[in-house]
PDB file of C-alpha atoms in Angstrom:
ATOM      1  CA  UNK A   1      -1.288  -9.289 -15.253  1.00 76.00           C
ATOM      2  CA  UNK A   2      -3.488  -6.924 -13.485  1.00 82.00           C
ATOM      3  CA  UNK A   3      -3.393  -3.370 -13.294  1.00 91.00           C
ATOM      4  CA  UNK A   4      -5.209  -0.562 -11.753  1.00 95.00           C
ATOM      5  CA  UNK A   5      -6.242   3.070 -13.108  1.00 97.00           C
ATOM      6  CA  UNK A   6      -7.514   6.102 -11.855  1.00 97.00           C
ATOM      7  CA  UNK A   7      -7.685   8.346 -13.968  1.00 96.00           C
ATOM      8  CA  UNK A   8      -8.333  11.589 -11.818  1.00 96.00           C
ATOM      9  CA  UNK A   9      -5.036  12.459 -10.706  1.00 96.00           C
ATOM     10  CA  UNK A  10      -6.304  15.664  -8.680  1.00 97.00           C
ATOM     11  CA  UNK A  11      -9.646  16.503  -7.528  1.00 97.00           C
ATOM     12  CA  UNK A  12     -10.958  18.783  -5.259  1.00 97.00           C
ATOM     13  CA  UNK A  13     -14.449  19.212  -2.969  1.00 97.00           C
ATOM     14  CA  UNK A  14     -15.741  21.947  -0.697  1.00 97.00           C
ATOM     15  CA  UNK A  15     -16.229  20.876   2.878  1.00 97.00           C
ATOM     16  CA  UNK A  16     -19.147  19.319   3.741  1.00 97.00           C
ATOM     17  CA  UNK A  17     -19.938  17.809   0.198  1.00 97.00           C
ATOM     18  CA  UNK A  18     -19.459  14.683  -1.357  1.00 98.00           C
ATOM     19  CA  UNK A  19     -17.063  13.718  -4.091  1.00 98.00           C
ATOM     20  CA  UNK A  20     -16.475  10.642  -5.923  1.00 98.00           C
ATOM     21  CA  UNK A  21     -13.113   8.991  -6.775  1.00 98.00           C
ATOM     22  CA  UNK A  22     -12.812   6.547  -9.908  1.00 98.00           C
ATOM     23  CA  UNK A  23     -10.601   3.262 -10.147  1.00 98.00           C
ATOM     24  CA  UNK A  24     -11.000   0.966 -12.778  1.00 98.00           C
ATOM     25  CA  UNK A  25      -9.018  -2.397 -12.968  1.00 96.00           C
ATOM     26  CA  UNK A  26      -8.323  -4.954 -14.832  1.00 95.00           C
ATOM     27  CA  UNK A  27      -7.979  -9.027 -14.501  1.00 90.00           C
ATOM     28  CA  UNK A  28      -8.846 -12.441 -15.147  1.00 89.00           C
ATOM     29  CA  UNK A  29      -9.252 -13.190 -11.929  1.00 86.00           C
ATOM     30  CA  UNK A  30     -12.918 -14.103 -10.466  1.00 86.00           C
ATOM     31  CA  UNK A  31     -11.933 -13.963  -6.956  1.00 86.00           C
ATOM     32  CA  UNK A  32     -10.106 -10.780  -5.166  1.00 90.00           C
ATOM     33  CA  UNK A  33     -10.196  -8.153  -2.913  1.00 92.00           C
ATOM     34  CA  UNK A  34     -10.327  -4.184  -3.779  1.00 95.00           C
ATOM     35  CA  UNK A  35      -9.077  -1.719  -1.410  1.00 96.00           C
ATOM     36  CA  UNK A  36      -8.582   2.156  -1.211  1.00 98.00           C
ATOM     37  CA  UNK A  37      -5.971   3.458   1.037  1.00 97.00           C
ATOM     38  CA  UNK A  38      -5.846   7.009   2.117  1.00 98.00           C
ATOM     39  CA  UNK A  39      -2.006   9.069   2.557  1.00 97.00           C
ATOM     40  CA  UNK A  40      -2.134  12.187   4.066  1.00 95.00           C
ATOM     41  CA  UNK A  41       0.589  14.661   4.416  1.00 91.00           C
ATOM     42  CA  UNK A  42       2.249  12.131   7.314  1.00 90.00           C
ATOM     43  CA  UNK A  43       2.483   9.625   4.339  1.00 91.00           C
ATOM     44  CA  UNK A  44       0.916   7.022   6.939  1.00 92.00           C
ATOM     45  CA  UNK A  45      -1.255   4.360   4.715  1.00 95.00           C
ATOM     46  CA  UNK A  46      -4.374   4.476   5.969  1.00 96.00           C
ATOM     47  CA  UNK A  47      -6.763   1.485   4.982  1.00 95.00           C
ATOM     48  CA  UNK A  48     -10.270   3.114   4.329  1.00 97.00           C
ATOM     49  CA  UNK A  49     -12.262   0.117   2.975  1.00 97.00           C
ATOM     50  CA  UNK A  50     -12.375  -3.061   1.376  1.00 95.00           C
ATOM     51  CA  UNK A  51     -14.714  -5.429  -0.972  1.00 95.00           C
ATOM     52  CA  UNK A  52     -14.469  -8.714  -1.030  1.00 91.00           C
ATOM     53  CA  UNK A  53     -15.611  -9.247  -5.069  1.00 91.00           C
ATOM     54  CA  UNK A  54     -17.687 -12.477  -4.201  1.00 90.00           C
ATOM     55  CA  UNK A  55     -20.031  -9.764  -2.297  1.00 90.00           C
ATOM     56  CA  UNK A  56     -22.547  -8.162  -4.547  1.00 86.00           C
ATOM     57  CA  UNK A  57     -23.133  -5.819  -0.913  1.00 93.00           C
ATOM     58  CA  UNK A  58     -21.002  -2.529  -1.588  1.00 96.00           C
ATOM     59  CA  UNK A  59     -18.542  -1.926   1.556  1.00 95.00           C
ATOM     60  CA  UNK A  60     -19.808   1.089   4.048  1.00 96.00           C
ATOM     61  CA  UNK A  61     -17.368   2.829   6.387  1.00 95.00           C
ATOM     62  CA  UNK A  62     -18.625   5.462   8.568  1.00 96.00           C
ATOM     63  CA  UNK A  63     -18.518   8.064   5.213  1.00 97.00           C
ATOM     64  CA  UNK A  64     -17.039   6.265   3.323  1.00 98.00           C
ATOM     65  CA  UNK A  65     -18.420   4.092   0.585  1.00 97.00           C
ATOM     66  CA  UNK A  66     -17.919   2.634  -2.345  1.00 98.00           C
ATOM     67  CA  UNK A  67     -19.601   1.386  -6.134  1.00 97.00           C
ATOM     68  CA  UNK A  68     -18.530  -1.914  -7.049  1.00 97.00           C
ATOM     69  CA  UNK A  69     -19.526  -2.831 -10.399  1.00 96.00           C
ATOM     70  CA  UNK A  70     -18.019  -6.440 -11.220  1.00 94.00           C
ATOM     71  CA  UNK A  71     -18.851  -6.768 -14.783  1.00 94.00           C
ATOM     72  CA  UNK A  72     -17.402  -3.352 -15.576  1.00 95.00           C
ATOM     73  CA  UNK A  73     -14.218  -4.101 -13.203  1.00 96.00           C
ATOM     74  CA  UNK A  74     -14.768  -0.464 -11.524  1.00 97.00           C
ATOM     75  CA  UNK A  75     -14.609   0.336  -7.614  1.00 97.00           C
ATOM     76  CA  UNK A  76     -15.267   4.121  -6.950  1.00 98.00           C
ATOM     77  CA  UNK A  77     -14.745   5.256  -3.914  1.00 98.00           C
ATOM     78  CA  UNK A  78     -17.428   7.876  -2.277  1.00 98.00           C
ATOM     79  CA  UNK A  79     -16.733  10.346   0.587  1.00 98.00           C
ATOM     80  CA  UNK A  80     -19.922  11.796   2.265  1.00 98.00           C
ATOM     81  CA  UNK A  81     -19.650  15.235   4.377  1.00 97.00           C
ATOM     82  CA  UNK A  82     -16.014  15.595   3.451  1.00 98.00           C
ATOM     83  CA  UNK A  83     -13.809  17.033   6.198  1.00 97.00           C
ATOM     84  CA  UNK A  84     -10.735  18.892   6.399  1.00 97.00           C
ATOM     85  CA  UNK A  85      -8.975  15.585   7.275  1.00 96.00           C
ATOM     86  CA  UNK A  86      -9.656  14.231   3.952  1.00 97.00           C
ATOM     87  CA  UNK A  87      -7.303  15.734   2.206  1.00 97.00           C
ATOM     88  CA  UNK A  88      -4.634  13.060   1.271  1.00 97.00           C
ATOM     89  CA  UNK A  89      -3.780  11.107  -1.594  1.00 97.00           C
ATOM     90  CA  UNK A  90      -6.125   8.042  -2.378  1.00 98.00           C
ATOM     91  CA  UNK A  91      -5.081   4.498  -3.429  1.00 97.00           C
ATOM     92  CA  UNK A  92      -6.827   2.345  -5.054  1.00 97.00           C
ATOM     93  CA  UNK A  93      -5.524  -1.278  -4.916  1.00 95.00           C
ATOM     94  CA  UNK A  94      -6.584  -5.088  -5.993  1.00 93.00           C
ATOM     95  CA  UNK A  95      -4.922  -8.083  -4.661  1.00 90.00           C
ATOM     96  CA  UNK A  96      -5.774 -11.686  -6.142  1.00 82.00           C
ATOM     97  CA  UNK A  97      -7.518 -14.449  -3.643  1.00 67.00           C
ATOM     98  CA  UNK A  98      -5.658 -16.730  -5.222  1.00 63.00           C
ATOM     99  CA  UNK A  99      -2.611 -18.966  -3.016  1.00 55.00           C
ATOM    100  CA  UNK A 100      -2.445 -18.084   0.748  1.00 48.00           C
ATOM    101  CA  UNK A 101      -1.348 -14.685   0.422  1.00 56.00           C
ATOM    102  CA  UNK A 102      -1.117 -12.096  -2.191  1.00 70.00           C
ATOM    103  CA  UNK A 103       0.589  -8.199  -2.709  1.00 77.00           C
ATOM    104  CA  UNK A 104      -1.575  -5.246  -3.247  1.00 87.00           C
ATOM    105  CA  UNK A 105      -1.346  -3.933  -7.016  1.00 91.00           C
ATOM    106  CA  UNK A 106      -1.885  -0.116  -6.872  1.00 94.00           C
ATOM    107  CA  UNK A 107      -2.931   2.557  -8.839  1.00 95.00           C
ATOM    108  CA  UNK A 108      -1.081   5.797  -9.138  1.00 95.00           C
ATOM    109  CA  UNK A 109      -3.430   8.145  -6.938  1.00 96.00           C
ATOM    110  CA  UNK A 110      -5.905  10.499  -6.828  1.00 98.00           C
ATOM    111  CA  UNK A 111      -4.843  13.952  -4.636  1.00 97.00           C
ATOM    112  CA  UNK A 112      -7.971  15.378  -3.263  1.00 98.00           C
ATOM    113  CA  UNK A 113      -8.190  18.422  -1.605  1.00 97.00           C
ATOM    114  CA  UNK A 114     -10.968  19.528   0.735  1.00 97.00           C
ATOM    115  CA  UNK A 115     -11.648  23.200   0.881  1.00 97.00           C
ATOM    116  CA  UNK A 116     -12.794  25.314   3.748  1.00 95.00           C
TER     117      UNK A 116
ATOM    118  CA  UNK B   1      -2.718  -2.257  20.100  1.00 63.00           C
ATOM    119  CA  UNK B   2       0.537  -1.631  18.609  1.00 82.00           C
ATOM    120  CA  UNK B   3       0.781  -1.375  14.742  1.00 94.00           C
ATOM    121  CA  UNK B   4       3.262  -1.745  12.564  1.00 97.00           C
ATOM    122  CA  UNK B   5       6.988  -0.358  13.365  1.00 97.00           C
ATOM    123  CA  UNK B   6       9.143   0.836  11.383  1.00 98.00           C
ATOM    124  CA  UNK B   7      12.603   2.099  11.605  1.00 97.00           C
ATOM    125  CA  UNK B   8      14.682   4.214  11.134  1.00 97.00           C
ATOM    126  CA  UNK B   9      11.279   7.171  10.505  1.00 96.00           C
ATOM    127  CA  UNK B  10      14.772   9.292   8.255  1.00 97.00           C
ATOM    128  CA  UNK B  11      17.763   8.334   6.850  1.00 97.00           C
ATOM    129  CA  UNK B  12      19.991  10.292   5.149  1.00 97.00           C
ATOM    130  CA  UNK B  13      23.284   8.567   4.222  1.00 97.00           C
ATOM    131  CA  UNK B  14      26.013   8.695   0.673  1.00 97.00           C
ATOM    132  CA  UNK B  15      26.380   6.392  -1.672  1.00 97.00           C
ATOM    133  CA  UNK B  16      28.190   3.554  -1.406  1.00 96.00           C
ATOM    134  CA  UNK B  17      27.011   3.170   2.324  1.00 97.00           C
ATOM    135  CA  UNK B  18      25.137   0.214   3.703  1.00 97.00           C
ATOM    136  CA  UNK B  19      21.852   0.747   4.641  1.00 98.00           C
ATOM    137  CA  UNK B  20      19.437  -1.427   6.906  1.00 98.00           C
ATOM    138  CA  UNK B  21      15.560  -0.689   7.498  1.00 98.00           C
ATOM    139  CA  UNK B  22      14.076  -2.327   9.960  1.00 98.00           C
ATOM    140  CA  UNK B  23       9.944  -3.872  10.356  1.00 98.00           C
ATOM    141  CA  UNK B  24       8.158  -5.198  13.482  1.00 98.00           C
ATOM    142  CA  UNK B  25       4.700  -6.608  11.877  1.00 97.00           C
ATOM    143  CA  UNK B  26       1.411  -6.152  13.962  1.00 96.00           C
ATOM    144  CA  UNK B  27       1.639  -9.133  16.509  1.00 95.00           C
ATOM    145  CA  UNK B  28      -0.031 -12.394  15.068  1.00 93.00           C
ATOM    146  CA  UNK B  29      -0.357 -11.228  11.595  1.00 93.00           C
ATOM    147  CA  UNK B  30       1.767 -13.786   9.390  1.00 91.00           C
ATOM    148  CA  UNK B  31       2.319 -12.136   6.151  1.00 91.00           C
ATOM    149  CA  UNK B  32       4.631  -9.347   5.942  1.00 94.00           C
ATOM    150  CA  UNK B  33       5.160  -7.417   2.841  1.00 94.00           C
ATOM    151  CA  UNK B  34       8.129  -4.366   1.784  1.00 96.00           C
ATOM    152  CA  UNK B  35       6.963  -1.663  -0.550  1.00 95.00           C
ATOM    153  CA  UNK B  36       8.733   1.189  -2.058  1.00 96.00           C
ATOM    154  CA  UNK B  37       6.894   4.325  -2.996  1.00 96.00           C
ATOM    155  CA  UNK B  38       8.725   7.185  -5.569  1.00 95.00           C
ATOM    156  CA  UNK B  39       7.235   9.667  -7.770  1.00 91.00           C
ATOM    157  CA  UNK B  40       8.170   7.825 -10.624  1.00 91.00           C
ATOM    158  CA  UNK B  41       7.238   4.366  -9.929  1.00 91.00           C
ATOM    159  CA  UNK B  42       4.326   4.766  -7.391  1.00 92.00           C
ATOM    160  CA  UNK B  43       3.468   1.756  -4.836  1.00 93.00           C
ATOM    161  CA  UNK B  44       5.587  -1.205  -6.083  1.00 92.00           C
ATOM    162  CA  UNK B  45       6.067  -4.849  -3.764  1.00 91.00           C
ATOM    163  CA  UNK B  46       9.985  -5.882  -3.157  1.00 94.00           C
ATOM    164  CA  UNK B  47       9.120  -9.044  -1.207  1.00 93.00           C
ATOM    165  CA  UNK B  48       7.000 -10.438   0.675  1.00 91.00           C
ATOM    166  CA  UNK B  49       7.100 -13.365   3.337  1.00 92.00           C
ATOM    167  CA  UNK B  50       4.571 -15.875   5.004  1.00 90.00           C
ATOM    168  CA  UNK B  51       5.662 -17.299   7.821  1.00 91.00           C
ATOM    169  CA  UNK B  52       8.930 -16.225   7.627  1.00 93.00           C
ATOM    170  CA  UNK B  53       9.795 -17.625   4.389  1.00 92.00           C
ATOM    171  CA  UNK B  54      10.439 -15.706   1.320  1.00 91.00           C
ATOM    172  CA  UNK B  55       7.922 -16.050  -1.426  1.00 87.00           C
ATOM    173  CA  UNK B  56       8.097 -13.523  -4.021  1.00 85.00           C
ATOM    174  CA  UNK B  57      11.238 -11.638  -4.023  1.00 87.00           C
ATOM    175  CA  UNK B  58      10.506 -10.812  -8.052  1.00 85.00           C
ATOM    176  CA  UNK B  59      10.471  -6.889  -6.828  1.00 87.00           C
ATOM    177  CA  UNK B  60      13.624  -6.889  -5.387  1.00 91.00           C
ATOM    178  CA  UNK B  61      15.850  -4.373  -8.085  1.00 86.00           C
ATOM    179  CA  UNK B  62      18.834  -6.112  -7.837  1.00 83.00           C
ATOM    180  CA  UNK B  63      21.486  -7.761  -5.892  1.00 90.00           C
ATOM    181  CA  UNK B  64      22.108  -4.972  -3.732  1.00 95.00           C
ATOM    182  CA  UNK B  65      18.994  -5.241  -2.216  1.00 96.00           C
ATOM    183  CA  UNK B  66      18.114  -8.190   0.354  1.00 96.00           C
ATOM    184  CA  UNK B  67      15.624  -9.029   2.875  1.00 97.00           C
ATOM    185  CA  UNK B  68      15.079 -11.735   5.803  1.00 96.00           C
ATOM    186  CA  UNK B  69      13.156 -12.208   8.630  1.00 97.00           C
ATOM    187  CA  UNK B  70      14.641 -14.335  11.316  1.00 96.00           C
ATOM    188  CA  UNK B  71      11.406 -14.332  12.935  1.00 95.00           C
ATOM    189  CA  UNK B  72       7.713 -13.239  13.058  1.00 94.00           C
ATOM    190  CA  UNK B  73       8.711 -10.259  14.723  1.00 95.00           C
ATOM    191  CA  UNK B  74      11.002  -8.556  12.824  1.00 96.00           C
ATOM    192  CA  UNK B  75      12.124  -7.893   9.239  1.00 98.00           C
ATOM    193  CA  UNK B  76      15.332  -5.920   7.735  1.00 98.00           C
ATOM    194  CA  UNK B  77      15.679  -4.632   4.480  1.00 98.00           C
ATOM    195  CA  UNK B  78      19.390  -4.024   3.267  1.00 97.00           C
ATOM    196  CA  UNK B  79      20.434  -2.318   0.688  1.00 97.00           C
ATOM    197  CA  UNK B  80      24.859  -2.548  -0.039  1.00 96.00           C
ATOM    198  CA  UNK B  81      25.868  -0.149  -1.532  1.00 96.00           C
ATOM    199  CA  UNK B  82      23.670   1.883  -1.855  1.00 96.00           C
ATOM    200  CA  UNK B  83      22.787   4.518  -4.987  1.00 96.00           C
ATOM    201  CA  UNK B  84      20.811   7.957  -5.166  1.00 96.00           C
ATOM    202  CA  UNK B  85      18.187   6.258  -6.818  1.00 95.00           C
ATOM    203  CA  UNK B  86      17.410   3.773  -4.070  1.00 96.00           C
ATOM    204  CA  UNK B  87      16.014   7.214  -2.366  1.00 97.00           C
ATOM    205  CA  UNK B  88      12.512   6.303  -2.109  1.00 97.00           C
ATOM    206  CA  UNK B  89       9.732   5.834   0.780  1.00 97.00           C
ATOM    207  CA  UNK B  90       9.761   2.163   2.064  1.00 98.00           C
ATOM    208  CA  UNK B  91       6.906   0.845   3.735  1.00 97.00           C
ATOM    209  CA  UNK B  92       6.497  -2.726   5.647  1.00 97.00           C
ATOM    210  CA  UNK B  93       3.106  -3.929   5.685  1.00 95.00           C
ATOM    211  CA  UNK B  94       1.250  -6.751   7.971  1.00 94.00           C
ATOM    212  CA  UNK B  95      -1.514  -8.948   7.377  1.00 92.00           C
ATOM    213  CA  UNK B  96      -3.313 -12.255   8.675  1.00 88.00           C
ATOM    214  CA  UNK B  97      -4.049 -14.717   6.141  1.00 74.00           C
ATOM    215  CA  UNK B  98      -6.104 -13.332   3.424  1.00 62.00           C
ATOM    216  CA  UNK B  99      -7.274 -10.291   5.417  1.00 76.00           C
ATOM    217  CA  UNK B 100      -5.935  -6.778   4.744  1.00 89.00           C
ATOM    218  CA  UNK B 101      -2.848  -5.256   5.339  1.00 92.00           C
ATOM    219  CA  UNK B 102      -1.643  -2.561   7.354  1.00 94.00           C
ATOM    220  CA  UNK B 103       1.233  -0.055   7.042  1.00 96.00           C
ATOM    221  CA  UNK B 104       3.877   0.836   8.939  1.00 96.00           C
ATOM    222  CA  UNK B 105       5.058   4.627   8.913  1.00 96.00           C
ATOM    223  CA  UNK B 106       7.732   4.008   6.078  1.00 97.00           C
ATOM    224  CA  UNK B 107      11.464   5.215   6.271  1.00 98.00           C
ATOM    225  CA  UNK B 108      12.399   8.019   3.885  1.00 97.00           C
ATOM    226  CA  UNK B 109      15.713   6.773   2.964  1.00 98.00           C
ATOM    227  CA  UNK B 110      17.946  10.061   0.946  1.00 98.00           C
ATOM    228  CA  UNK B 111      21.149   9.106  -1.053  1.00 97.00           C
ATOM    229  CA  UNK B 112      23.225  11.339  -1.451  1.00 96.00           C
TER     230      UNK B 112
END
């Protein structure tokens, strides 16, 4: 089965600098897909990015961007010039390529905060 | 372009009652997926569909909860009767094919 871990549960950045959320994950699986979903305060799920793990290219979003290491099944996520905005909770999530369709396995979040 | 819809956005009802959530998924998307989010749990899949038809209902807690989707527009999630510890966030999600999928708002659903 696979799972998902972050293991910061809170972190925090001053505005304007650039932190770096972990998720490691784990599966047998040589084709999926990694995501990282942003909730703010709304509790909207935002998508923020996504690898494809047959790319060896890391995904780049505006500030967003992220370090996917295959071999050591780890997908942090970066955030450049962080904003006020930021501040949510992040998801990290992995769903299999396998069949037609699959569900997103997440982890249990990482609350940043972004300080003025 | 619309995204997905959820409703009700709040509902606060006592146990025992039925209660129905409804999903419109993004227009064209095929897949359509029902999460529930608690402190406890996190992010956990009830069911999802493709195409309409069920295919993995394994996340569905028990027989009080049930799920169709008559169409590709629209999805309902009941729960009869329901308990204080069905009070959770739900969330119906969209996607096309293998691509990525989108939320909805969610419905924070209190039993009292």
């Amino acid at each position: 089965a696979q799972t998902v871990t972050q293991s910061q549960p809170e972190m925090s950045v001053q505005e304007a600098e650039t932190v770096t959320l972990s998720c490691t994950y784990d599966t047998s699986e040589n084709n999926y897909y990694l995501f990282w979903y942003k909730q703010p305060p709304s509790r909207q799920m935002i998508l923020v990015i996504r690898q494809e793990a047959y790319k060896q290219q890391n995904a780049t979003e505006n500030r967003f961007s992220v370090n996917f290491q295959k071999a050591a099944k780890s997908f942090s996520l970066k955030i450049s010039d962080s904003q006020l905005g930021d501040t949510a909770m992040y998801f990290c999530a992995f769903m299999t390529h396998r069949g037609s369709q699959g569900n997103l396995i997440f982890g249990k979040g990482t609350k940043l905060s972004v300080k003025p | 372009d619309a995204g997905v819809i959820q409703s009700p956005r709040h509902e606060v009802t006592e146990m025992g009652q039925e209660v129905t959530l409804r999903c419109k998924p993004i227009s064209g998307h095929n897949s359509l997926f029902w999460y529930r989010q608690t402190m406890m749990r996190g992010l956990e899949l009830l069911i999802y569909f493709n195409n309409n038809v069920p295919i993995d209902d394994s996340g569905m807690p028990e027989d009080r909860f049930s799920a169709k989707m008559p169409n590709a527009s629209f999805s309902t999630l009941k729960i009869q009767p329901s308990e204080p510890r069905d009070s959770a966030v739900y969330f119906c999600a969209s996607s096309l094919q293998t691509s990525s999928q989108y939320f909805g708002p969610g419905t924070r659903l209190t039993v009292l």
